[in-house]
Coordinates of N, CA and C in Angstrom, one line a residue:
X1 N -1.1 2.0 -30.1 CA -1.2 0.3 -29.1 C -0.4 -0.8 -30.1
X2 N 0.4 0.3 -31.5 CA 0.7 -1.4 -32.0 C 2.5 -1.2 -31.5
X3 N 2.8 -0.7 -30.9 CA 4.1 -0.4 -30.7 C 4.0 -1.2 -28.8
X4 N 3.1 -1.3 -28.8 CA 3.1 -1.9 -27.3 C 2.5 -3.7 -27.7
X5 N 2.0 -4.1 -29.1 CA 1.6 -5.0 -29.1 C 2.1 -6.0 -28.7
X6 N 3.9 -6.5 -28.3 CA 4.1 -7.7 -27.9 C 3.5 -7.7 -26.3
X7 N 3.4 -6.8 -25.6 CA 2.5 -6.5 -23.7 C 0.6 -7.0 -24.2
X8 N 0.4 -6.9 -25.4 CA -0.4 -6.3 -24.7 C -1.4 -7.7 -25.1
X9 N -2.3 -8.6 -24.1 CA -2.2 -9.8 -24.9 C -4.3 -9.7 -25.4
X10 N -5.3 -8.7 -25.2 CA -6.2 -8.6 -25.1 C -6.5 -7.3 -25.4
X11 N -7.9 -7.2 -27.1 CA -8.2 -6.2 -26.8 C -9.8 -6.2 -27.1
X12 N -10.3 -5.3 -26.9 CA -12.0 -5.1 -27.4 C -12.8 -6.6 -26.4
X13 N -13.5 -7.5 -27.2 CA -14.2 -8.0 -26.5 C -14.7 -9.5 -27.7
X14 N -15.1 -10.3 -27.6 CA -15.8 -11.0 -28.5 C -17.8 -10.2 -28.9
X15 N -18.0 -10.8 -30.4 CA -19.2 -10.3 -31.1 C -20.0 -10.6 -30.2
X16 N -20.1 -10.4 -29.3 CA -21.3 -11.2 -28.1 C -22.1 -10.4 -27.4
X17 N -22.5 -10.3 -26.6 CA -22.9 -9.3 -25.2 C -21.7 -10.4 -24.0
X18 N -21.8 -9.3 -23.1 CA -21.6 -9.7 -22.5 C -20.9 -11.3 -21.4
X19 N -22.9 -11.3 -21.4 CA -23.1 -12.9 -20.7 C -22.8 -13.7 -21.1
X20 N -23.2 -13.4 -22.7 CA -23.0 -14.5 -23.9 C -21.3 -15.6 -23.7
X21 N -21.0 -14.1 -24.1 CA -19.7 -14.2 -23.7 C -18.9 -15.3 -23.1
X22 N -18.9 -14.9 -20.9 CA -18.4 -14.9 -20.8 C -18.9 -16.7 -20.3
X23 N -19.8 -16.9 -20.4 CA -20.6 -17.8 -21.0 C -20.0 -19.1 -21.8
X24 N -20.1 -18.7 -22.8 CA -19.5 -19.4 -24.2 C -18.0 -19.5 -24.7
X25 N -18.0 -18.7 -24.8 CA -17.4 -17.8 -25.9 C -15.5 -18.5 -25.2
X26 N -14.0 -19.2 -25.7 CA -13.6 -18.9 -24.4 C -12.2 -19.5 -25.9
X27 N -11.0 -18.2 -25.5 CA -10.2 -18.4 -26.4 C -8.9 -18.6 -25.2
X28 N -8.7 -19.0 -24.6 CA -7.8 -18.7 -23.5 C -6.1 -19.5 -23.6
X29 N -5.8 -18.8 -22.9 CA -4.1 -17.8 -23.5 C -3.1 -18.8 -21.8
X30 N -2.6 -19.2 -23.1 CA -1.0 -19.8 -22.0 C -0.7 -19.7 -21.1
X31 N -0.6 -18.9 -20.2 CA 0.4 -18.4 -19.3 C 1.4 -18.4 -19.2
X32 N 2.1 -19.7 -19.4 CA 3.3 -20.4 -19.6 C 4.5 -20.1 -20.4
X33 N 3.6 -20.1 -22.2 CA 4.3 -19.4 -23.1 C 4.2 -18.0 -22.7
X34 N 3.2 -17.6 -22.7 CA 2.9 -15.6 -22.7 C 4.6 -15.3 -21.4
X35 N 4.6 -15.5 -20.8 CA 5.2 -15.2 -20.1 C 7.0 -15.8 -19.9
X36 N 7.1 -17.7 -20.6 CA 8.3 -17.9 -20.6 C 8.5 -18.5 -19.9
X37 N 7.8 -18.8 -18.7 CA 8.3 -19.2 -16.9 C 7.1 -20.1 -16.5
X38 N 7.3 -20.9 -15.0 CA 6.6 -21.5 -15.0 C 5.6 -20.5 -13.2
X39 N 6.3 -19.5 -13.0 CA 5.8 -18.7 -12.8 C 3.7 -17.9 -11.9
X40 N 4.0 -18.1 -10.2 CA 2.9 -17.5 -10.1 C 2.4 -16.1 -10.6
X41 N 1.3 -15.9 -11.5 CA 0.1 -15.7 -11.8 C -1.3 -14.4 -10.5
X42 N -0.1 -13.1 -10.7 CA -1.0 -12.1 -10.1 C -1.9 -10.9 -11.3
X43 N -3.1 -11.0 -10.4 CA -3.8 -9.8 -11.8 C -4.4 -8.7 -11.2
X44 N -3.8 -7.3 -12.0 CA -4.5 -6.2 -10.9 C -6.0 -6.4 -12.3
X45 N -6.7 -5.6 -11.3 CA -8.1 -5.6 -12.0 C -8.9 -3.9 -12.5
X46 N -8.4 -3.1 -13.0 CA -8.8 -2.5 -13.2 C -7.0 -1.1 -12.7
X47 N -6.3 -1.1 -13.4 CA -4.7 -1.1 -13.3 C -4.8 0.3 -13.9
X48 N -5.6 0.7 -14.2 CA -5.7 2.6 -14.5 C -4.1 3.3 -14.7
X49 N -2.7 4.0 -15.0 CA -1.5 4.3 -15.6 C -1.4 3.6 -15.2
X50 N -0.8 2.5 -14.0 CA 0.0 1.0 -14.2 C 1.2 1.2 -13.1
X51 N 1.3 1.9 -12.2 CA 2.1 2.1 -11.8 C 2.7 1.4 -10.3
X52 N 0.9 0.9 -10.3 CA 0.6 -0.3 -9.2 C 1.6 -1.2 -9.3
X53 N 0.9 -1.7 -10.2 CA 1.4 -3.0 -10.8 C 3.2 -3.1 -11.6
X54 N 3.3 -1.8 -11.3 CA 4.8 -2.0 -12.4 C 4.8 -2.2 -11.3
X55 N 5.5 -1.2 -10.0 CA 6.1 -1.4 -9.1 C 6.3 -2.7 -8.6
X56 N 5.2 -3.7 -8.0 CA 5.1 -4.3 -7.8 C 5.4 -6.0 -8.8
X57 N 5.5 -6.0 -9.6 CA 7.1 -6.6 -10.6 C 8.2 -6.1 -11.3
X58 N 8.5 -4.8 -10.4 CA 9.6 -4.2 -10.2 C 10.5 -5.6 -8.2
X59 N 9.5 -5.1 -8.3 CA 9.5 -5.7 -6.5 C 9.7 -7.6 -6.3
X60 N 8.8 -7.7 -7.4 CA 9.0 -9.7 -7.3 C 9.2 -9.9 -9.2
X61 N 10.0 -10.3 -9.1 CA 10.5 -10.7 -10.1 C 10.0 -12.3 -10.9
X62 N 10.4 -12.4 -9.3 CA 9.6 -13.9 -10.0 C 8.6 -14.2 -9.4
X63 N 7.8 -13.0 -9.7 CA 5.7 -13.6 -10.5 C 5.9 -12.6 -11.2
X64 N 4.6 -13.2 -12.2 CA 4.2 -12.7 -13.6 C 2.7 -12.2 -13.1
X65 N 2.8 -10.6 -14.0 CA 1.4 -9.4 -13.9 C 0.6 -9.2 -14.8
X66 N -0.3 -9.9 -14.3 CA -1.7 -9.2 -15.3 C -2.5 -7.8 -14.9
X67 N -2.7 -6.8 -15.4 CA -3.3 -6.3 -15.8 C -3.8 -5.4 -16.3
X68 N -5.6 -5.2 -15.5 CA -6.7 -4.9 -17.3 C -7.0 -4.2 -16.8
X69 N -7.1 -2.9 -17.9 CA -7.9 -1.7 -17.6 C -8.8 -1.8 -19.1
X70 N -10.4 -1.7 -18.2 CA -11.1 -1.2 -19.5 C -10.7 -0.1 -21.0
X71 N -10.3 1.1 -20.0 CA -9.9 1.8 -20.5 C -8.8 2.3 -21.5
X72 N -9.2 2.3 -23.1 CA -7.9 2.4 -23.5 C -7.3 3.6 -23.7
X73 N -7.2 4.1 -23.4 CA -6.2 5.6 -23.5 C -5.8 5.3 -22.1
X74 N -6.1 4.5 -21.5 CA -5.1 4.5 -19.4 C -4.6 3.7 -20.0
X75 N -5.0 2.7 -21.0 CA -3.5 1.1 -20.8 C -2.6 2.0 -21.8
X76 N -3.3 2.2 -22.2 CA -2.6 2.8 -23.5 C -0.8 3.2 -22.3
X77 N -1.7 3.7 -22.0 CA -0.4 5.3 -20.7 C 0.7 3.8 -20.5
X78 N -0.3 3.1 -18.7 CA 0.1 2.4 -18.3 C 1.9 1.0 -19.0
X79 N 1.3 1.1 -20.6 CA 1.8 -0.3 -21.6 C 2.9 0.6 -22.2
X80 N 3.0 2.3 -22.2 CA 4.1 2.9 -22.0 C 4.7 3.3 -21.6
X81 N 4.4 3.1 -20.2 CA 5.7 2.7 -19.2 C 6.6 2.3 -19.0
X82 N 5.8 0.7 -18.6 CA 6.5 -1.0 -19.1 C 7.3 -0.2 -19.5
X83 N 7.3 -0.2 -21.5 CA 8.1 -0.6 -22.0 C 9.3 0.5 -22.3
X84 N 8.9 1.9 -20.9 CA 9.9 2.6 -21.1 C 11.3 2.2 -20.1
X85 N 10.2 1.5 -19.2 CA 10.7 0.8 -18.1 C 11.8 -0.4 -18.4
X86 N 11.5 -0.7 -18.9 CA 11.9 -2.6 -19.5 C 11.6 -3.0 -19.0
X87 N 10.0 -3.1 -18.1 CA 9.7 -4.4 -17.6 C 9.2 -5.5 -18.2
X88 N 9.3 -6.8 -17.9 CA 9.6 -7.5 -17.9 C 8.6 -9.0 -18.4
X89 N 7.8 -8.8 -16.9 CA 6.6 -9.6 -16.6 C 5.7 -9.5 -16.2
X90 N 5.8 -7.5 -17.5 CA 3.6 -7.7 -16.8 C 3.6 -7.2 -18.4
X91 N 1.5 -8.1 -17.9 CA 0.7 -7.7 -19.8 C -0.4 -7.7 -20.0
X92 N -0.7 -7.3 -20.7 CA -1.9 -5.6 -20.1 C -3.2 -6.8 -21.5
X93 N -4.1 -6.3 -20.3 CA -5.7 -7.0 -20.8 C -6.7 -5.9 -20.6
X94 N -7.1 -5.3 -22.5 CA -8.0 -4.3 -22.9 C -8.7 -4.7 -22.4
X95 N -9.5 -5.4 -21.5 CA -11.4 -5.7 -21.9 C -12.2 -5.6 -20.4
X96 N -13.2 -5.7 -20.6 CA -14.5 -6.5 -19.8 C -14.6 -6.9 -18.7
X97 N -13.9 -6.7 -17.8 CA -13.3 -7.3 -16.1 C -14.9 -9.0 -16.2
X98 N -15.5 -8.9 -16.9 CA -16.3 -9.4 -16.9 C -16.6 -10.7 -17.8
X99 N -15.5 -10.5 -19.1 CA -14.9 -11.7 -19.5 C -13.4 -12.0 -19.3
X100 N -13.6 -12.4 -18.2 CA -11.8 -12.9 -17.6 C -12.1 -14.5 -18.4
X101 N -12.9 -15.1 -18.1 CA -13.6 -16.9 -18.3 C -12.6 -16.5 -19.6
X102 N -13.7 -16.0 -20.6 CA -12.6 -16.0 -21.6 C -11.6 -16.0 -21.7
X103 N -10.2 -15.7 -21.8 CA -9.1 -15.6 -21.5 C -8.2 -16.5 -20.2
X104 N -9.2 -16.5 -19.3 CA -7.9 -17.1 -17.7 C -8.6 -18.6 -17.1
X105 N -8.0 -19.3 -17.5 CA -8.1 -20.8 -16.9 C -8.5 -19.9 -15.8
X106 N -9.7 -21.7 -15.3 CA -9.5 -21.5 -13.8 C -8.6 -21.8 -13.1
X107 N -8.8 -21.3 -11.7 CA -7.6 -21.7 -11.3 C -6.1 -21.6 -11.6
X108 N -5.9 -20.4 -12.6 CA -4.1 -19.8 -12.8 C -3.8 -18.7 -12.2
X109 N -4.8 -18.0 -11.1 CA -4.8 -16.9 -10.2 C -4.2 -17.0 -9.3
X110 N -2.8 -16.8 -8.6 CA -2.7 -16.6 -7.7 C -2.6 -15.5 -6.3
X111 N -2.9 -14.1 -7.0 CA -3.9 -13.6 -5.9 C -4.3 -12.2 -7.1
X112 N -5.9 -11.6 -6.2 CA -6.3 -10.4 -7.9 C -6.0 -9.1 -6.9
X113 N -5.4 -8.2 -7.2 CA -6.3 -6.5 -7.0 C -6.7 -5.5 -7.0
X114 N -7.7 -5.0 -6.1 CA -8.9 -4.3 -6.3 C -8.3 -2.7 -5.2
X115 N -8.3 -2.2 -6.1 CA -7.4 -1.1 -6.0 C -8.1 0.1 -6.1
X116 N -8.3 0.5 -5.6 CA -9.5 1.8 -5.6 C -10.1 1.4 -6.4
X117 N -11.4 0.8 -7.4 CA -12.3 0.1 -7.4 C -13.5 1.6 -7.7
X118 N -14.8 1.9 -8.7 CA -15.1 3.0 -8.8 C -16.7 2.5 -7.5
X119 N -16.7 2.9 -6.8 CA -17.3 3.2 -6.0 C -18.7 2.0 -6.0
X120 N -19.5 3.6 -7.2 CA -20.5 3.4 -7.6 C -21.9 3.2 -6.8
X121 N -21.8 4.7 -5.6 CA -22.8 4.1 -4.5 C -24.8 3.9 -5.0
X122 N -25.3 4.3 -6.4 CA -26.2 4.3 -6.6 C -26.6 2.2 -6.2
X123 N -28.5 2.3 -5.6 CA -28.6 0.7 -5.7 C -28.4 0.2 -7.0
X124 N -29.1 1.1 -8.4 CA -29.7 0.8 -9.6 C -27.6 0.1 -10.5
X125 N -26.7 0.6 -9.6 CA -24.9 0.4 -10.5 C -24.4 -0.7 -9.5
X126 N -26.1 -1.2 -8.6 CA -24.9 -2.7 -7.6 C -24.0 -3.4 -8.5
X127 N -24.6 -4.2 -9.3 CA -24.1 -5.2 -9.7 C -23.0 -4.9 -10.9
X128 N -22.7 -3.5 -11.5 CA -21.1 -2.8 -11.9 C -20.5 -2.5 -11.4
X129 N -20.4 -3.0 -9.5 CA -19.5 -2.6 -8.7 C -18.3 -3.7 -9.0
X130 N -16.8 -3.8 -9.2 CA -16.1 -5.0 -8.9 C -16.0 -6.2 -7.6
X131 N -16.7 -5.2 -7.0 CA -17.2 -6.4 -5.6 C -18.1 -6.7 -5.3
X132 N -19.5 -7.2 -6.8 CA -20.2 -7.1 -6.3 C -20.6 -8.7 -6.1
X133 N -21.7 -10.1 -6.2 CA -21.4 -10.7 -6.9 C -21.1 -12.1 -8.2
X134 N -21.7 -11.2 -9.3 CA -21.4 -11.9 -10.3 C -19.9 -11.2 -10.9
X135 N -18.3 -10.4 -10.0 CA -18.0 -10.7 -10.5 C -17.1 -11.2 -9.6
X136 N -17.4 -11.1 -8.1 CA -16.9 -12.5 -7.4 C -17.0 -13.6 -8.1
X137 N -18.3 -14.8 -8.2 CA -17.9 -16.3 -8.6 C -16.5 -15.7 -9.4
X138 N -16.0 -14.8 -10.9 CA -15.5 -14.9 -11.5 C -14.1 -15.1 -10.9
X139 N -13.2 -14.2 -9.7 CA -12.7 -14.7 -9.1 C -12.5 -14.8 -8.6
X140 N -13.6 -16.1 -7.6 CA -13.1 -17.2 -7.2 C -12.7 -18.2 -7.7
X141 N -13.7 -17.9 -9.4 CA -13.6 -19.1 -10.3 C -11.7 -18.8 -10.6
X142 N -11.1 -18.0 -11.2 CA -10.1 -18.3 -11.6 C -8.7 -18.2 -10.7
X143 N -9.1 -17.7 -9.3 CA -8.4 -18.1 -8.1 C -8.1 -19.1 -8.3
X144 N -6.9 -19.9 -7.3 CA -5.9 -21.2 -7.1 C -7.3 -21.2 -5.9
X145 N -6.7 -22.2 -4.8 CA -6.6 -22.5 -3.5 C -6.2 -21.5 -2.7
X146 N -7.1 -21.0 -2.1 CA -5.9 -20.8 -0.8 C -6.1 -19.2 -1.6
X147 N -5.9 -18.5 -2.6 CA -5.5 -18.0 -3.2 C -6.3 -16.4 -3.0
X148 N -6.2 -15.7 -2.8 CA -7.0 -14.5 -2.5 C -6.8 -12.6 -2.8
X149 N -8.1 -12.4 -2.5 CA -8.3 -10.7 -3.7 C -7.3 -9.8 -2.1
X150 N -6.5 -8.7 -2.7 CA -6.6 -7.6 -1.6 C -6.6 -6.8 -2.3
X151 N -8.0 -5.6 -1.8 CA -8.9 -4.7 -2.3 C -8.2 -4.1 -1.6
X152 N -8.1 -2.1 -1.9 CA -8.0 -1.0 -1.7 C -9.0 -0.6 -2.1
X153 N -9.8 0.8 -0.8 CA -10.7 1.5 -1.7 C -10.3 2.9 -0.1
X154 N -10.9 4.2 -1.5 CA -11.0 5.5 0.2 C -12.6 5.0 0.4
X155 N -13.3 4.9 0.5 CA -14.8 5.0 0.2 C -15.4 4.0 1.5
X156 N -15.9 4.2 2.3 CA -15.9 3.6 3.9 C -17.4 1.8 3.3
X157 N -18.6 3.0 2.2 CA -19.6 2.2 2.2 C -18.9 1.4 1.4
X158 N -19.0 1.6 0.4 CA -18.1 0.6 -0.4 C -17.6 -1.0 0.0
X159 N -16.2 -0.4 1.6 CA -15.6 -1.3 1.7 C -16.3 -2.0 2.6
X160 N -17.6 -1.2 3.4 CA -18.4 -3.0 4.3 C -19.4 -3.3 3.9
X161 N -19.4 -2.6 2.6 CA -20.7 -3.7 1.5 C -19.1 -4.9 0.6
X162 N -18.2 -4.8 0.7 CA -17.5 -5.2 -0.4 C -17.0 -6.7 1.0
X163 N -17.1 -6.4 1.5 CA -16.8 -7.5 3.4 C -17.8 -8.6 3.6
X164 N -19.3 -7.5 3.7 CA -20.3 -8.3 3.2 C -20.2 -9.7 2.2
X165 N -20.3 -9.0 1.1 CA -20.2 -10.1 -0.5 C -19.4 -10.2 0.2
X166 N -17.4 -10.2 0.2 CA -16.8 -11.3 0.8 C -17.4 -12.9 1.0
X167 N -18.1 -12.2 2.3 CA -18.6 -13.3 3.1 C -19.5 -14.3 2.3
X168 N -20.3 -13.4 1.4 CA -21.1 -14.6 1.2 C -21.1 -15.2 -0.4
X169 N -19.9 -15.1 -0.4 CA -19.0 -15.6 -2.2 C -18.4 -16.1 -1.9
X170 N -18.2 -17.1 -0.9 CA -17.0 -18.1 -1.4 C -15.6 -17.8 -0.4
X171 N -15.6 -16.5 0.2 CA -14.0 -16.3 1.0 C -14.4 -16.1 2.4
X172 N -13.5 -16.2 2.6 CA -12.8 -15.3 4.3 C -12.2 -14.6 3.8
X173 N -12.9 -13.3 4.8 CA -11.5 -12.3 4.5 C -10.7 -12.3 6.2
X174 N -9.7 -12.2 5.7 CA -8.3 -12.6 7.1 C -7.5 -11.4 7.2
X175 N -7.9 -10.4 6.7 CA -7.0 -9.3 6.9 C -8.1 -8.1 6.7
X176 N -8.2 -7.0 7.7 CA -9.4 -5.9 7.7 C -8.3 -4.3 8.8
X177 N -7.8 -3.2 7.2 CA -7.3 -2.1 8.3 C -8.2 -1.3 7.8
X178 N -9.1 -0.3 8.2 CA -8.5 1.2 8.6 C -8.7 2.1 8.4
X179 N -7.7 1.8 8.4 CA -6.6 3.3 7.9 C -5.1 2.8 8.0
X180 N -5.2 2.3 6.8 CA -4.6 1.7 6.5 C -2.4 1.8 6.9
X181 N -2.1 4.0 5.9 CA -1.2 4.4 6.3 C -1.2 4.7 8.3
X182 N -1.6 4.2 8.9 CA -1.2 4.2 10.8 C -1.2 2.9 10.5
X183 N -1.3 2.0 10.1 CA -1.8 0.3 10.5 C -0.2 -0.8 9.9
X184 N 0.0 -1.9 10.2 CA 1.8 -2.4 10.7 C 2.0 -2.8 9.2
X185 N 0.1 -2.2 8.3 CA 0.7 -2.6 6.8 C 2.1 -1.9 5.8
X186 N 1.6 -0.7 6.7 CA 1.9 0.6 6.0 C 2.6 0.7 5.1
X187 N 4.6 -0.5 6.3 CA 5.3 -0.2 5.5 C 5.6 -0.9 4.1
X188 N 4.5 -1.8 3.6 CA 4.6 -2.7 2.7 C 3.3 -1.5 1.4
X189 N 3.0 -1.2 2.1 CA 2.2 -0.7 0.9 C 2.8 0.3 -0.6
X190 N 2.0 -0.1 -1.4 CA 2.9 0.7 -2.8 C 1.9 1.4 -3.5
X191 N 1.7 2.7 -2.8 CA 1.3 4.0 -2.9 C 0.6 4.1 -4.2
X192 N -0.4 3.8 -4.7 CA -0.7 4.9 -6.0 C -1.6 6.2 -6.2
X193 N -1.3 6.6 -7.7 CA -1.4 7.7 -7.9 C -2.9 8.7 -6.8
X194 N -4.0 7.5 -7.4 CA -5.4 8.4 -6.7 C -4.8 8.0 -5.1
X195 N -3.6 7.2 -4.3 CA -4.3 6.1 -3.7 C -3.7 8.4 -2.4
X196 N -2.8 8.7 -2.9 CA -1.4 9.7 -2.4 C -3.2 10.8 -3.1
X197 N -3.2 11.1 -3.3 CA -4.5 12.4 -3.2 C -4.7 12.2 -2.3
X198 N -6.2 11.1 -2.5 CA -6.3 11.0 -0.3 C -5.5 10.4 0.9
X199 N -5.0 10.7 0.8 CA -3.6 10.4 2.3 C -3.9 12.1 1.8
X200 N -3.0 12.8 1.2 CA -2.6 13.8 1.4 C -3.3 13.9 2.1
X201 N -5.2 14.5 2.3 CA -5.9 15.2 2.6 C -6.2 14.7 3.9
X202 N -5.8 14.1 4.6 CA -6.0 13.1 5.7 C -7.2 12.5 6.0
X203 N -7.8 11.5 4.4 CA -8.7 10.4 4.7 C -8.0 9.6 4.8
X204 N -8.3 8.7 5.6 CA -8.4 6.9 5.9 C -8.2 5.8 4.8
X205 N -7.4 5.3 4.2 CA -7.7 4.4 3.3 C -8.2 3.2 3.5
X206 N -9.6 2.1 3.7 CA -9.2 1.1 4.3 C -8.8 -0.3 3.4
X207 N -8.4 -0.8 3.5 CA -8.1 -1.9 3.3 C -8.4 -3.5 4.0
X208 N -8.8 -5.2 3.1 CA -8.6 -6.1 3.4 C -8.6 -7.1 2.5
X209 N -7.8 -7.9 3.0 CA -7.5 -9.4 2.5 C -8.6 -10.5 2.4
X210 N -9.1 -11.1 1.2 CA -10.5 -12.2 1.4 C -9.8 -13.3 0.7
X211 N -9.9 -14.3 0.8 CA -9.2 -16.1 0.8 C -10.5 -16.5 0.1
X212 N -9.7 -17.3 -0.9 CA -11.1 -17.6 -1.3 C -11.2 -19.5 -1.3
X213 N -11.9 -19.3 -0.1 CA -12.7 -20.9 0.0 C -12.6 -23.0 -0.7

């Protein structure tokens, strides 16, 4: 972790419970200083091993990328890959998504990516889903006007749940694709390792784009 300290912006969380921290603790990052430019910022929530965000960063060097991952072991792999490949326009957040408001200013992000978030189908765990109301309210605040959420998932129930959540929380869904790899979006799609495993078994990939109103 020390070897990756120059690209790790935040690790851990304030000594408060998540709700109190999100509401009251602020240590806002100046992203212009972090990246050394005024390029637009895009955020992946749950970056895993980091393959998607690295490929985005390499294809779009005039965009700055933030990658959030809660697991320290997993984000370490992602950061090591970025260092090895010399990718300069990605920075990492090793924190729970609930406390993004502690570190990112409102209206500071152009796009948010949700790639294969854990569906958590149990009713008792609905609030933990990354498209539950409490998370969508955070994303809505962080996004610029007209900013977007781009979601991919292999779970149809989670996909349908997310579509209804967007409609209830200030977003308009502009693109819905229920078989991404056989759609017009396939050519530009960056396939994650997780996605490849499911697609190789013939399972459809669901995709939606939700626009902040």
